[in-house]
Amino acid sequence: MSSRPPSQQPTFITMTADLGNRTAAVSNTAQPVQQAPAQPISPSSQAAIRQQAQHGEIPTTPTSTSRLIEAEDDDIGVAVNNVPTDRNEESQDEKPQDEEKRSPSSPELDRKGTVEIRHNGRLVLHVGTDGAKSGRRTLIVSLDIIKNLSPQWDAVVAGSAHKCLSRKRHVRLPEDDADMMQVLMYIVHTLFVEVPENLRFSQLLEMAQICRRYGVSGKVLPYISNWANPHRPKILMQGYEHWLYIAWVFGFTEDHDQLTRHFLLNCRVNKEGVLMKPGTREEFSGYIPQDHLNSIRRTRVKTLGSFFDTTYNYVFSMEGGNICQASDGLPGQPPLASDERTSCTFLNHGSMIRYLKMWAFWPPVTNVDKVRNSINEVADILTRIPVVALNAGRHDSVTTNGKVTADNASASRHAVCDAGRVLAVEIEKMLQGIQS
């Protein structure tokens, strides 16, 4: 391990390289919807609105969503979703088991097998699978609206390779969540009365996945705050680790930075050096991109390397000279013995090495990747070296916490020499650099 002066601090990084651009992209995609104050709508009126909307009989008013194009394309065929997924492996619902009970209720969606979102729509989306949590659903939508949503959607719609007798084009989306795709279709078809006010954490995660995959984060921008705010107080809890992905997709910069620091400070690694979720023995999996995790791991290694470099440099400095800072020659104080400063240094040197051995940090750690403790755990160990001070008159050491008497007056003079306290100050400075 290369030496580094104790005052040199590592450069800490966060995974926000494209987050600012992402935020700008989301903001530019859609304008916030300016809505009049909500008025009560009777059940019969809601039913009438739904029926009119499905038949294209009511005009579209919000400017934040795609314009409803009346002309439909006569193209025919079947397209299969080839958009790459961001999941590292099969997605998992990793929230606490009781989160479903504490979270807002599930939206009351029409979950019948086929949902006609646009009357006589010429694009048919076959979403999900029978074994998925939301099941499988067929959504009949406007071809022109969907293909103009984003380049990703245009590529999906244009990917038809087979002709069939029907005038409709069919797209199969087995990897997408049927509920959240249905909500997205309501939004882009301006059926706002059908859009739920609340989403569970697992649903919001699926919505983020869909928005990321098809480049339509801006389309849900008017709703995202209401969906996200109920969950924000819980994002540091176990089971909410994937909020980092939600924050990345929707441009929640503060949430993203907060979770990044939380993972950096509190993640341990297993024997293979793979990051584990804070407070657990589970590896990260599912939605969080691997480059995010690699960035956290690299910064973790750099930080721990700085901790150990600072510690070992201080230990080695005691071998080449005295670190004793005891005052000498002040009125009312006896002069220091000729070898007192050397004895003080010996005491600090020996006690520090013995303490480091207790934690397997001595002999010096040469491969920081093998340290499985979190940054906070290592910092706690290195800032809790027992406080000892030389008592030259009694030829032993005492703590500096007791009342100063004639017997421990010499010890009080050496309290400022405590090597553990000096090291703790340096470690705390580096921790503050991460937290700020």
Coordinates of C-alpha atoms in Angstrom, one line a residue:
M1 CA 0.0 0.0 0.0
S2 CA 1.4 3.4 -1.0
S3 CA 2.0 5.9 1.8
R4 CA -0.1 9.0 2.0
P5 CA 0.4 11.9 4.4
P6 CA -2.1 11.9 7.2
S7 CA -3.5 15.2 6.0
Q8 CA -4.2 14.0 2.5
Q9 CA -7.9 13.1 2.1
P10 CA -9.2 10.9 -0.7
T11 CA -11.4 12.2 -3.5
F12 CA -14.9 11.1 -2.9
I13 CA -17.2 10.5 -5.9
T14 CA -20.9 10.1 -6.3
M15 CA -22.8 8.4 -9.1
T16 CA -24.5 11.5 -10.4
A17 CA -22.5 12.0 -13.6
D18 CA -25.6 11.9 -15.8
L19 CA -28.2 12.7 -13.1
G20 CA -28.2 16.4 -13.9
N21 CA -28.6 15.7 -17.6
R22 CA -31.3 13.2 -16.7
T23 CA -33.2 15.8 -14.6
A24 CA -33.0 18.3 -17.5
A25 CA -34.2 15.7 -20.0
V26 CA -37.2 14.8 -17.8
S27 CA -38.0 18.5 -17.3
N28 CA -37.8 19.2 -21.1
T29 CA -40.0 16.2 -22.0
A30 CA -43.2 17.5 -20.4
Q31 CA -44.6 20.6 -19.0
P32 CA -46.5 20.4 -15.6
V33 CA -50.2 20.1 -16.1
Q34 CA -52.1 23.2 -15.1
Q35 CA -55.4 21.9 -13.8
A36 CA -58.4 23.7 -12.4
P37 CA -59.4 23.0 -8.8
A38 CA -60.9 19.6 -8.6
Q39 CA -64.7 19.4 -8.4
P40 CA -66.6 16.3 -7.2
I41 CA -67.6 14.0 -10.1
S42 CA -70.5 11.6 -9.6
P43 CA -70.1 7.9 -10.5
S44 CA -72.5 8.3 -13.4
S45 CA -70.5 11.3 -14.8
Q46 CA -67.3 9.4 -14.5
A47 CA -68.7 6.5 -16.4
A48 CA -69.9 8.8 -19.2
I49 CA -66.5 10.5 -19.3
R50 CA -64.7 7.1 -19.7
Q51 CA -67.1 6.0 -22.5
Q52 CA -66.7 9.3 -24.4
A53 CA -62.9 9.2 -24.0
Q54 CA -62.7 5.7 -25.3
H55 CA -64.6 6.7 -28.4
G56 CA -62.5 9.8 -28.9
E57 CA -65.4 12.1 -28.4
I58 CA -63.9 14.6 -25.9
P59 CA -61.1 17.0 -26.8
T60 CA -57.7 16.8 -25.1
T61 CA -56.8 19.7 -23.0
P62 CA -53.5 19.2 -21.1
T63 CA -50.4 20.2 -23.1
S64 CA -48.0 18.0 -21.2
T65 CA -49.0 14.8 -23.0
S66 CA -48.9 13.7 -26.6
R67 CA -51.5 15.1 -28.9
L68 CA -54.3 12.7 -29.7
I69 CA -54.0 11.9 -33.4
E70 CA -57.2 10.9 -35.0
A71 CA -55.7 9.4 -38.1
E72 CA -54.7 5.8 -37.6
D73 CA -52.0 3.8 -39.5
D74 CA -53.1 0.9 -41.6
D75 CA -49.8 -1.0 -41.1
I76 CA -50.3 -4.5 -40.0
G77 CA -48.0 -7.1 -38.3
V78 CA -46.6 -8.4 -35.1
A79 CA -43.7 -6.8 -33.2
V80 CA -41.9 -8.2 -30.2
N81 CA -40.4 -6.1 -27.6
N82 CA -36.6 -6.0 -28.2
V83 CA -35.8 -3.0 -26.0
P84 CA -32.9 -4.0 -23.7
T85 CA -33.7 -4.2 -20.0
D86 CA -31.8 -2.6 -17.2
R87 CA -32.3 -5.5 -14.8
N88 CA -29.2 -7.5 -13.9
E89 CA -31.3 -10.5 -13.4
E90 CA -35.0 -11.4 -12.8
S91 CA -36.5 -8.6 -10.8
Q92 CA -37.3 -9.2 -7.2
D93 CA -39.7 -7.4 -4.8
E94 CA -37.4 -6.6 -2.0
K95 CA -39.4 -4.3 0.2
P96 CA -40.5 -5.3 3.7
Q97 CA -43.4 -7.8 3.8
D98 CA -45.7 -5.4 5.6
E99 CA -45.0 -2.5 3.3
E100 CA -48.1 -3.4 1.2
K101 CA -50.2 -2.9 4.3
R102 CA -48.7 0.5 5.3
S103 CA -48.5 2.0 1.8
P104 CA -51.4 3.7 0.0
S105 CA -54.0 1.3 -1.4
S106 CA -53.5 -0.2 -4.9
P107 CA -55.1 1.7 -7.7
E108 CA -58.5 0.4 -8.8
L109 CA -57.6 -0.6 -12.3
D110 CA -59.7 -2.4 -14.8
R111 CA -57.9 -5.8 -14.8
K112 CA -60.0 -7.7 -17.2
G113 CA -58.1 -9.6 -19.9
T114 CA -58.5 -7.0 -22.6
V115 CA -58.8 -3.2 -21.9
E116 CA -59.8 -0.9 -24.7
I117 CA -58.0 2.3 -23.9
R118 CA -58.6 3.7 -27.4
H119 CA -61.8 2.7 -29.2
N120 CA -60.8 0.9 -32.4
G121 CA -57.2 1.5 -31.7
R122 CA -54.9 -0.2 -34.1
L123 CA -52.1 -1.1 -31.8
V124 CA -52.5 -4.0 -29.4
L125 CA -50.1 -4.4 -26.5
H126 CA -49.8 -7.8 -24.9
V127 CA -48.2 -7.0 -21.6
G128 CA -46.9 -9.2 -18.8
T129 CA -47.1 -12.9 -18.3
D130 CA -49.5 -15.2 -16.4
G131 CA -47.0 -15.8 -13.7
A132 CA -46.3 -12.1 -13.1
K133 CA -47.6 -10.2 -10.1
S134 CA -50.0 -8.1 -12.3
G135 CA -50.7 -11.0 -14.6
R136 CA -51.1 -10.7 -18.4
R137 CA -53.2 -8.0 -20.1
T138 CA -54.1 -6.9 -23.6
L139 CA -54.3 -3.1 -24.1
I140 CA -55.8 -1.7 -27.2
V141 CA -54.3 1.7 -27.8
S142 CA -53.7 4.4 -30.5
L143 CA -50.9 3.4 -32.9
D144 CA -50.0 7.0 -33.7
I145 CA -49.9 8.2 -30.1
I146 CA -47.6 5.4 -29.1
K147 CA -45.1 5.5 -31.9
N148 CA -44.7 9.2 -31.4
L149 CA -44.0 9.0 -27.7
S150 CA -40.3 8.4 -28.0
P151 CA -37.7 6.9 -30.3
Q152 CA -37.8 3.7 -28.2
W153 CA -41.5 3.3 -28.7
D154 CA -41.2 4.1 -32.4
A155 CA -38.6 1.3 -32.7
V156 CA -40.8 -1.1 -30.9
V157 CA -43.8 -0.4 -33.1
A158 CA -41.7 -0.4 -36.3
G159 CA -40.2 -3.7 -35.4
S160 CA -43.0 -5.7 -37.0
A161 CA -41.6 -8.5 -39.1
H162 CA -44.7 -10.6 -39.8
K163 CA -47.9 -9.8 -41.7
C164 CA -51.3 -11.0 -40.6
L165 CA -54.9 -10.6 -41.8
S166 CA -55.9 -8.2 -39.0
R167 CA -55.4 -4.4 -39.6
K168 CA -54.1 -4.1 -36.1
R169 CA -50.5 -4.3 -35.1
H170 CA -49.6 -6.5 -32.1
V171 CA -46.6 -5.9 -29.8
R172 CA -45.6 -8.4 -27.1
L173 CA -44.2 -6.9 -23.9
P174 CA -43.7 -9.9 -21.5
E175 CA -41.1 -8.1 -19.3
D176 CA -43.3 -5.2 -18.4
D177 CA -45.7 -4.8 -15.5
A178 CA -49.3 -4.9 -16.8
D179 CA -50.7 -2.6 -14.2
M180 CA -48.1 0.2 -14.7
M181 CA -48.2 -0.1 -18.4
Q182 CA -52.0 0.4 -18.2
V183 CA -51.5 3.5 -16.0
L184 CA -48.9 4.9 -18.5
M185 CA -51.4 4.3 -21.4
Y186 CA -54.1 6.2 -19.5
I187 CA -51.8 9.1 -19.1
V188 CA -50.6 9.3 -22.7
H189 CA -54.2 8.9 -23.9
T190 CA -55.2 11.8 -21.6
L191 CA -57.7 9.6 -19.6
F192 CA -56.7 11.4 -16.4
V193 CA -59.7 10.2 -14.4
E194 CA -58.3 6.7 -14.6
V195 CA -54.9 7.6 -13.2
P196 CA -54.4 6.5 -9.6
E197 CA -53.3 9.1 -7.0
N198 CA -51.0 6.7 -5.1
L199 CA -48.7 3.9 -6.0
R200 CA -47.1 1.3 -3.8
F201 CA -43.3 1.2 -3.7
S202 CA -43.2 -1.9 -5.8
Q203 CA -45.5 -0.3 -8.4
L204 CA -43.4 2.9 -8.5
L205 CA -40.4 0.7 -9.1
E206 CA -42.1 -1.0 -12.0
M207 CA -43.2 2.4 -13.4
A208 CA -39.6 3.6 -13.2
Q209 CA -38.5 0.5 -15.1
I210 CA -41.0 1.2 -17.9
C211 CA -40.2 4.9 -18.1
R212 CA -36.5 4.2 -18.3
R213 CA -36.9 1.4 -20.9
Y214 CA -39.1 3.4 -23.2
G215 CA -37.7 7.0 -22.6
V216 CA -41.0 8.4 -21.3
S217 CA -40.1 9.7 -17.8
G218 CA -41.4 13.1 -18.7
K219 CA -44.9 11.8 -19.4
V220 CA -45.5 10.9 -15.8
L221 CA -43.8 14.1 -14.4
P222 CA -47.1 15.7 -13.3
Y223 CA -47.8 12.7 -11.1
I224 CA -44.4 11.6 -9.8
S225 CA -44.3 13.8 -6.7
N226 CA -47.6 12.5 -5.4
W227 CA -46.5 9.0 -6.1
A228 CA -43.1 9.4 -4.5
N229 CA -43.6 11.6 -1.5
P230 CA -45.4 9.0 0.8
H231 CA -42.3 6.8 0.4
R232 CA -39.5 9.3 0.9
P233 CA -39.3 9.1 4.7
K234 CA -38.6 5.4 4.4
I235 CA -35.9 5.3 1.7
L236 CA -33.1 4.4 4.1
M237 CA -35.0 1.5 5.6
Q238 CA -34.1 -2.1 4.7
G239 CA -36.0 -3.2 1.6
Y240 CA -36.0 0.2 -0.1
E241 CA -32.5 0.0 -1.6
H242 CA -34.0 0.2 -5.1
W243 CA -35.1 3.7 -4.4
L244 CA -31.7 4.6 -5.8
Y245 CA -32.9 3.4 -9.2
I246 CA -36.2 5.4 -8.9
A247 CA -34.2 8.5 -8.0
W248 CA -31.9 8.0 -11.0
V249 CA -34.8 7.5 -13.4
F250 CA -36.9 10.5 -12.3
G251 CA -34.1 12.9 -11.4
F252 CA -34.4 13.0 -7.6
T253 CA -30.9 14.3 -7.1
E254 CA -31.1 14.7 -3.3
D255 CA -32.5 11.2 -2.8
H256 CA -29.9 9.8 -5.1
D257 CA -27.0 11.5 -3.3
Q258 CA -28.4 10.5 0.1
L259 CA -28.7 6.9 -0.8
T260 CA -25.3 6.8 -2.4
R261 CA -23.7 8.1 0.8
H262 CA -25.7 5.7 2.9
F263 CA -24.6 2.7 0.8
L264 CA -21.0 4.0 0.7
L265 CA -20.8 4.3 4.5
N266 CA -22.8 1.3 5.6
C267 CA -22.3 -1.5 3.0
R268 CA -20.2 -4.4 3.9
V269 CA -18.8 -6.9 1.4
N270 CA -18.9 -10.7 1.3
K271 CA -15.8 -12.9 1.0
E272 CA -15.9 -12.4 -2.8
G273 CA -15.8 -8.7 -2.4
V274 CA -19.4 -8.1 -3.5
L275 CA -21.4 -5.3 -1.9
M276 CA -24.1 -6.3 0.5
K277 CA -27.2 -4.3 1.4
P278 CA -26.7 -2.3 4.7
G279 CA -27.5 -4.4 7.7
T280 CA -28.0 -7.6 5.7
R281 CA -26.0 -10.4 4.1
E282 CA -27.9 -10.0 0.8
E283 CA -26.2 -8.9 -2.4
F284 CA -27.7 -6.1 -4.4
S285 CA -29.7 -7.4 -7.4
G286 CA -32.3 -6.5 -9.8
Y287 CA -32.8 -2.9 -10.9
I288 CA -29.7 -1.0 -9.7
P289 CA -27.2 -0.8 -12.6
Q290 CA -23.9 -2.6 -12.0
D291 CA -21.9 0.5 -12.8
H292 CA -23.5 2.3 -9.9
L293 CA -22.5 -0.5 -7.5
N294 CA -19.0 -0.6 -9.0
S295 CA -18.6 3.1 -8.4
I296 CA -19.6 2.7 -4.7
R297 CA -17.2 -0.2 -4.3
R298 CA -14.3 1.7 -5.8
T299 CA -14.9 4.7 -3.6
R300 CA -15.3 2.5 -0.6
V301 CA -11.8 0.9 -1.3
K302 CA -10.2 4.4 -1.8
T303 CA -11.7 5.6 1.5
L304 CA -10.6 2.6 3.5
G305 CA -7.2 2.8 1.9
S306 CA -6.9 6.4 3.2
F307 CA -8.0 5.3 6.7
F308 CA -5.3 2.7 6.9
D309 CA -2.6 4.8 5.3
T310 CA -3.2 7.5 7.8
T311 CA -3.2 5.0 10.7
Y312 CA 0.0 3.2 9.6
N313 CA 1.9 6.4 8.8
Y314 CA 1.2 7.6 12.3
V315 CA 2.3 4.3 13.8
F316 CA 5.5 4.3 11.8
S317 CA 6.2 7.9 12.7
M318 CA 6.5 6.8 16.4
E319 CA 9.3 4.4 15.4
G320 CA 11.5 7.2 14.0
G321 CA 11.0 9.8 16.7
N322 CA 9.0 10.9 19.7
I323 CA 5.4 12.2 19.4
C324 CA 5.3 13.4 23.1
Q325 CA 3.6 16.8 23.4
A326 CA 3.8 17.1 27.2
S327 CA 4.6 20.6 28.5
D328 CA 7.9 21.2 30.2
G329 CA 9.2 24.0 32.4
L330 CA 5.9 25.6 33.3
P331 CA 5.5 27.2 36.7
G332 CA 4.6 24.7 39.4
Q333 CA 5.5 21.7 37.2
P334 CA 8.5 19.4 37.8
P335 CA 10.7 19.1 34.8
L336 CA 10.3 16.1 32.5
A337 CA 12.6 13.2 33.1
S338 CA 15.3 12.8 30.4
D339 CA 13.6 9.7 28.9
E340 CA 10.0 10.6 29.6
R341 CA 9.2 11.6 26.1
T342 CA 10.6 8.4 24.8
S343 CA 8.6 6.4 27.3
C344 CA 5.4 8.3 26.3
T345 CA 6.0 7.4 22.7
F346 CA 6.7 3.8 23.5
L347 CA 3.4 3.6 25.4
N348 CA 1.4 5.1 22.6
H349 CA 3.1 2.9 20.0
G350 CA 2.6 -0.3 21.8
S351 CA -1.0 0.3 22.9
M352 CA -1.9 1.3 19.3
I353 CA -0.4 -1.8 17.8
R354 CA -1.9 -4.1 20.4
Y355 CA -5.4 -2.6 19.7
L356 CA -5.0 -2.9 15.9
K357 CA -4.1 -6.6 16.3
M358 CA -7.3 -7.2 18.2
W359 CA -9.2 -6.1 15.1
A360 CA -6.9 -7.9 12.6
F361 CA -5.6 -4.6 11.3
W362 CA -2.0 -5.4 12.2
P363 CA 0.3 -6.4 10.6
P364 CA -0.7 -3.6 8.1
V365 CA -3.6 -4.5 5.8
T366 CA -2.1 -4.8 2.3
N367 CA -5.3 -5.6 0.4
V368 CA -8.2 -3.3 1.3
D369 CA -10.5 -5.3 -0.9
K370 CA -10.4 -8.1 1.7
V371 CA -11.7 -5.8 4.5
R372 CA -15.3 -6.8 4.9
N373 CA -16.4 -4.2 7.4
S374 CA -18.2 -1.1 6.3
I375 CA -16.6 2.3 6.2
N376 CA -18.6 3.4 9.3
E377 CA -17.5 0.2 11.2
V378 CA -13.8 0.7 10.4
A379 CA -14.0 4.4 11.3
D380 CA -15.7 3.4 14.6
I381 CA -12.8 1.0 15.4
L382 CA -10.1 3.4 14.5
T383 CA -11.6 6.3 16.6
R384 CA -12.0 4.2 19.7
I385 CA -8.4 3.4 20.5
P386 CA -8.3 3.4 24.3
V387 CA -7.0 6.7 25.8
V388 CA -3.8 6.1 27.9
A389 CA -1.3 8.6 29.3
L390 CA 2.1 8.1 30.8
N391 CA 2.5 8.5 34.6
A392 CA 6.2 8.9 34.9
G393 CA 6.2 9.0 38.7
R394 CA 4.5 5.6 39.1
H395 CA 6.1 4.0 36.0
D396 CA 2.8 3.0 34.6
S397 CA -0.1 4.5 32.6
V398 CA -3.5 5.8 33.7
T399 CA -6.6 7.0 31.9
T400 CA -7.1 10.7 31.5
N401 CA -10.7 10.6 32.7
G402 CA -9.9 10.8 36.5
K403 CA -9.4 13.8 38.8
V404 CA -5.9 15.3 38.6
T405 CA -4.0 14.7 41.8
A406 CA -0.4 14.8 42.9
D407 CA -0.1 11.1 41.8
N408 CA -1.4 11.6 38.3
A409 CA -0.2 15.2 37.7
S410 CA 2.4 13.8 35.3
A411 CA -0.3 11.8 33.5
S412 CA -2.3 15.0 33.0
R413 CA 0.6 16.6 31.3
H414 CA 0.8 13.6 28.9
A415 CA -3.0 13.6 28.1
V416 CA -2.3 15.7 25.0
C417 CA 0.0 13.0 23.7
D418 CA -2.8 10.5 23.2
A419 CA -2.2 8.9 19.8
G420 CA -5.7 7.5 19.6
R421 CA -7.2 10.9 19.9
V422 CA -4.9 12.3 17.3
L423 CA -5.9 9.5 14.9
A424 CA -9.6 9.9 15.6
V425 CA -9.4 13.6 14.6
E426 CA -8.0 12.6 11.2
I427 CA -10.5 9.9 10.6
E428 CA -13.4 12.2 11.5
K429 CA -12.2 14.8 9.0
M430 CA -12.3 12.2 6.2
L431 CA -15.8 11.0 7.3
Q432 CA -17.1 14.6 7.2
G433 CA -15.7 14.9 3.7
I434 CA -18.0 12.0 2.6
Q435 CA -21.1 13.3 4.5
S436 CA -20.8 16.8 3.1

